[in-house]
Amino acid sequence: MTRTKAELRRELLAARRARTGEQRRADAARLAAGLPAVLEGVANPVCLFVAVGGEPGATPEGGLPVLDAARALGRRVLLPVTVGAAPLDWAEFTGAESLGPGPHGLLEPTGPRLGPGAVTGAGLVVVPALAVDRRGVRLGRGGGHYDRTLPHAGPATRLVALVADDGLLDEDLPAEPHDVPVHAVWRPSSGLTGLSAWRPR
């Protein structure tokens, strides 16, 4: 029996909440260590996000290991800025001091806004997700911000969903006509896995 989006969200969020602080730190360290492989062949800028709560990459201390690793690799990092129901805006991440509180308990960059079109020229967009199926259909938290943003990505932009180790599903997720499939999933223990829409560099 196919699970609904609501059922899947409940199950996956419960699994995230059950992870210990030590497990979350280990996941974040693995993601930071695996970042060079995710960035291989990808041009600047790269669009990442600030992981919070139980999201992969977040730590109990509120550190930013993945973002710091990207900057240490010399990458220009853009982070999303939520603007109501519009596509995401973007601003540059220049360190923890460049972040401030945003809506929904998120942290957002406080620097100059670059506009929704900044995603068009990005080499990579890493998208938060609860799960992804083998076709690249993504299950998010339900806010729709990335659903409105990903259609603006350029033809050369690689779309990667960051999920927990249990977030790649063999069953097909319910798909909507507006869904933009991601090209790969990125998991703490397994690294980068190409999907049906994978475009190798």
GROMACS .gro file of C-alpha atoms in nm:
model
  201
    1MET     CA    1   0.000   0.000   0.000
    2THR     CA    2   0.140   0.337  -0.102
    3ARG     CA    3   0.197   0.577   0.185
    4THR     CA    4   0.065   0.931   0.158
    5LYS     CA    5   0.293   1.234   0.179
    6ALA     CA    6   0.156   1.312   0.526
    7GLU     CA    7   0.229   0.958   0.648
    8LEU     CA    8   0.580   0.965   0.506
    9ARG     CA    9   0.651   1.304   0.661
   10ARG     CA   10   0.539   1.181   1.004
   11GLU     CA   11   0.756   0.869   0.982
   12LEU     CA   12   1.066   1.043   0.857
   13LEU     CA   13   1.040   1.335   1.100
   14ALA     CA   14   0.999   1.090   1.390
   15ALA     CA   15   1.314   0.909   1.278
   16ARG     CA   16   1.503   1.238   1.271
   17ARG     CA   17   1.388   1.331   1.619
   18ALA     CA   18   1.508   0.993   1.749
   19ARG     CA   19   1.869   1.054   1.649
   20THR     CA   20   2.107   1.135   1.931
   21GLY     CA   21   2.334   1.435   1.944
   22GLU     CA   22   2.633   1.208   1.885
   23GLN     CA   23   2.472   1.062   1.573
   24ARG     CA   24   2.393   1.409   1.440
   25ARG     CA   25   2.752   1.524   1.495
   26ALA     CA   26   2.881   1.216   1.312
   27ASP     CA   27   2.642   1.278   1.021
   28ALA     CA   28   2.754   1.640   0.993
   29ALA     CA   29   3.121   1.538   0.998
   30ARG     CA   30   3.061   1.280   0.724
   31LEU     CA   31   2.880   1.534   0.507
   32ALA     CA   32   3.159   1.789   0.548
   33ALA     CA   33   3.419   1.525   0.462
   34GLY     CA   34   3.221   1.417   0.155
   35LEU     CA   35   3.166   1.768   0.023
   36PRO     CA   36   3.462   1.768  -0.221
   37ALA     CA   37   3.302   1.478  -0.413
   38VAL     CA   38   2.970   1.664  -0.430
   39LEU     CA   39   3.144   1.975  -0.562
   40GLU     CA   40   3.363   1.796  -0.816
   41GLY     CA   41   3.319   1.950  -1.160
   42VAL     CA   42   3.072   2.209  -1.029
   43ALA     CA   43   3.120   2.581  -1.099
   44ASN     CA   44   3.070   2.868  -0.854
   45PRO     CA   45   2.850   2.984  -0.700
   46VAL     CA   46   2.697   2.694  -0.508
   47CYS     CA   47   2.361   2.722  -0.333
   48LEU     CA   48   2.352   2.549   0.004
   49PHE     CA   49   2.131   2.594   0.312
   50VAL     CA   50   2.166   2.619   0.690
   51ALA     CA   51   2.066   2.284   0.837
   52VAL     CA   52   1.865   2.314   1.159
   53GLY     CA   53   1.699   2.082   1.407
   54GLY     CA   54   1.717   1.721   1.295
   55GLU     CA   55   1.820   1.798   0.937
   56PRO     CA   56   2.134   1.621   0.815
   57GLY     CA   57   2.429   1.852   0.867
   58ALA     CA   58   2.290   2.022   1.178
   59THR     CA   59   2.471   1.976   1.507
   60PRO     CA   60   2.336   2.016   1.862
   61GLU     CA   61   2.581   2.304   1.912
   62GLY     CA   62   2.457   2.490   1.606
   63GLY     CA   63   2.783   2.459   1.414
   64LEU     CA   64   2.804   2.497   1.036
   65PRO     CA   65   3.045   2.222   0.931
   66VAL     CA   66   2.921   2.182   0.572
   67LEU     CA   67   2.909   2.556   0.503
   68ASP     CA   68   3.250   2.611   0.663
   69ALA     CA   69   3.393   2.324   0.457
   70ALA     CA   70   3.259   2.479   0.137
   71ARG     CA   71   3.425   2.811   0.212
   72ALA     CA   72   3.749   2.634   0.308
   73LEU     CA   73   3.743   2.481  -0.041
   74GLY     CA   74   3.731   2.832  -0.187
   75ARG     CA   75   3.368   2.816  -0.290
   76ARG     CA   76   3.133   3.112  -0.317
   77VAL     CA   77   2.832   3.000  -0.114
   78LEU     CA   78   2.481   3.141  -0.156
   79LEU     CA   79   2.209   3.074   0.101
   80PRO     CA   80   1.833   3.107   0.064
   81VAL     CA   81   1.628   3.395   0.198
   82THR     CA   82   1.255   3.328   0.239
   83VAL     CA   83   1.029   3.597   0.094
   84GLY     CA   84   0.668   3.504   0.164
   85ALA     CA   85   0.528   3.273  -0.102
   86ALA     CA   86   0.770   3.395  -0.371
   87PRO     CA   87   1.065   3.194  -0.504
   88LEU     CA   88   1.361   3.203  -0.268
   89ASP     CA   89   1.592   3.502  -0.275
   90TRP     CA   90   1.965   3.445  -0.221
   91ALA     CA   91   2.253   3.614  -0.040
   92GLU     CA   92   2.617   3.524   0.013
   93PHE     CA   93   2.741   3.333   0.317
   94THR     CA   94   3.064   3.481   0.447
   95GLY     CA   95   3.074   3.309   0.787
   96ALA     CA   96   2.857   3.254   1.092
   97GLU     CA   97   2.861   3.628   1.166
   98SER     CA   98   2.678   3.689   0.835
   99LEU     CA   99   2.368   3.500   0.954
  100GLY     CA  100   2.060   3.630   1.135
  101PRO     CA  101   1.722   3.493   1.238
  102GLY     CA  102   1.470   3.429   0.962
  103PRO     CA  103   1.117   3.287   0.950
  104HIS     CA  104   1.029   2.935   1.065
  105GLY     CA  105   1.322   2.922   1.308
  106LEU     CA  106   1.576   2.935   1.026
  107LEU     CA  107   1.902   3.127   0.994
  108GLU     CA  108   1.946   3.342   0.686
  109PRO     CA  109   2.226   3.556   0.544
  110THR     CA  110   2.192   3.926   0.623
  111GLY     CA  111   2.401   4.057   0.332
  112PRO     CA  112   2.282   4.211   0.004
  113ARG     CA  113   2.001   4.024  -0.169
  114LEU     CA  114   2.092   3.884  -0.509
  115GLY     CA  115   1.740   3.808  -0.627
  116PRO     CA  116   1.565   3.482  -0.720
  117GLY     CA  117   1.757   3.473  -1.048
  118ALA     CA  118   2.083   3.404  -0.867
  119VAL     CA  119   1.996   3.034  -0.875
  120THR     CA  120   2.000   3.035  -1.257
  121GLY     CA  121   2.377   3.076  -1.272
  122ALA     CA  122   2.460   2.841  -0.987
  123GLY     CA  123   2.666   2.532  -1.054
  124LEU     CA  124   2.492   2.341  -0.776
  125VAL     CA  125   2.179   2.370  -0.566
  126VAL     CA  126   2.161   2.149  -0.257
  127VAL     CA  127   1.798   2.109  -0.159
  128PRO     CA  128   1.670   2.001   0.184
  129ALA     CA  129   1.440   1.699   0.166
  130LEU     CA  130   1.286   1.433   0.384
  131ALA     CA  131   1.300   1.173   0.107
  132VAL     CA  132   1.365   1.126  -0.264
  133ASP     CA  133   1.267   0.840  -0.491
  134ARG     CA  134   1.478   0.684  -0.764
  135ARG     CA  135   1.320   0.913  -1.024
  136GLY     CA  136   1.438   1.223  -0.834
  137VAL     CA  137   1.094   1.318  -0.700
  138ARG     CA  138   1.148   1.497  -0.370
  139LEU     CA  139   0.940   1.506  -0.052
  140GLY     CA  140   0.995   1.832   0.136
  141ARG     CA  141   0.845   1.977   0.450
  142GLY     CA  142   0.544   2.108   0.258
  143GLY     CA  143   0.625   2.478   0.243
  144GLY     CA  144   0.672   2.480  -0.133
  145HIS     CA  145   0.965   2.725  -0.133
  146TYR     CA  146   1.194   2.503  -0.339
  147ASP     CA  147   0.905   2.394  -0.563
  148ARG     CA  148   0.878   2.759  -0.666
  149THR     CA  149   1.255   2.804  -0.689
  150LEU     CA  150   1.390   2.503  -0.878
  151PRO     CA  151   1.218   2.593  -1.209
  152HIS     CA  152   1.455   2.895  -1.216
  153ALA     CA  153   1.768   2.676  -1.206
  154GLY     CA  154   1.983   2.689  -1.518
  155PRO     CA  155   2.022   2.399  -1.761
  156ALA     CA  156   2.374   2.332  -1.631
  157THR     CA  157   2.280   2.351  -1.263
  158ARG     CA  158   2.314   2.026  -1.070
  159LEU     CA  159   2.026   1.967  -0.827
  160VAL     CA  160   2.112   1.753  -0.525
  161ALA     CA  161   1.877   1.662  -0.240
  162LEU     CA  162   2.037   1.630   0.103
  163VAL     CA  163   1.862   1.353   0.297
  164ALA     CA  164   1.925   1.125   0.592
  165ASP     CA  165   2.057   0.776   0.531
  166ASP     CA  166   1.699   0.642   0.518
  167GLY     CA  167   1.586   0.914   0.276
  168LEU     CA  168   1.636   0.738  -0.060
  169LEU     CA  169   1.319   0.538  -0.129
  170ASP     CA  170   1.262   0.253  -0.372
  171GLU     CA  171   0.889   0.325  -0.375
  172ASP     CA  172   0.765   0.607  -0.598
  173LEU     CA  173   0.666   0.924  -0.417
  174PRO     CA  174   0.346   1.104  -0.517
  175ALA     CA  175   0.444   1.346  -0.793
  176GLU     CA  176   0.284   1.675  -0.895
  177PRO     CA  177   0.303   1.832  -1.244
  178HIS     CA  178   0.519   2.118  -1.110
  179ASP     CA  179   0.779   1.890  -0.948
  180VAL     CA  180   1.135   1.939  -1.073
  181PRO     CA  181   1.331   1.614  -1.026
  182VAL     CA  182   1.668   1.631  -0.858
  183HIS     CA  183   1.970   1.472  -1.022
  184ALA     CA  184   2.119   1.306  -0.715
  185VAL     CA  185   2.084   1.247  -0.344
  186TRP     CA  186   2.352   1.314  -0.086
  187ARG     CA  187   2.352   1.106   0.233
  188PRO     CA  188   2.589   1.111   0.530
  189SER     CA  189   2.699   0.747   0.509
  190SER     CA  190   2.661   0.681   0.136
  191GLY     CA  191   2.773   1.008  -0.016
  192LEU     CA  192   2.642   1.112  -0.357
  193THR     CA  193   2.408   0.880  -0.551
  194GLY     CA  194   2.297   0.966  -0.904
  195LEU     CA  195   1.932   0.919  -0.996
  196SER     CA  196   1.735   0.887  -1.321
  197ALA     CA  197   1.796   1.252  -1.410
  198TRP     CA  198   2.172   1.233  -1.331
  199ARG     CA  199   2.394   1.445  -1.554
  200PRO     CA  200   2.761   1.351  -1.509
  201ARG     CA  201   3.017   1.625  -1.550
   0.00000   0.00000   0.00000
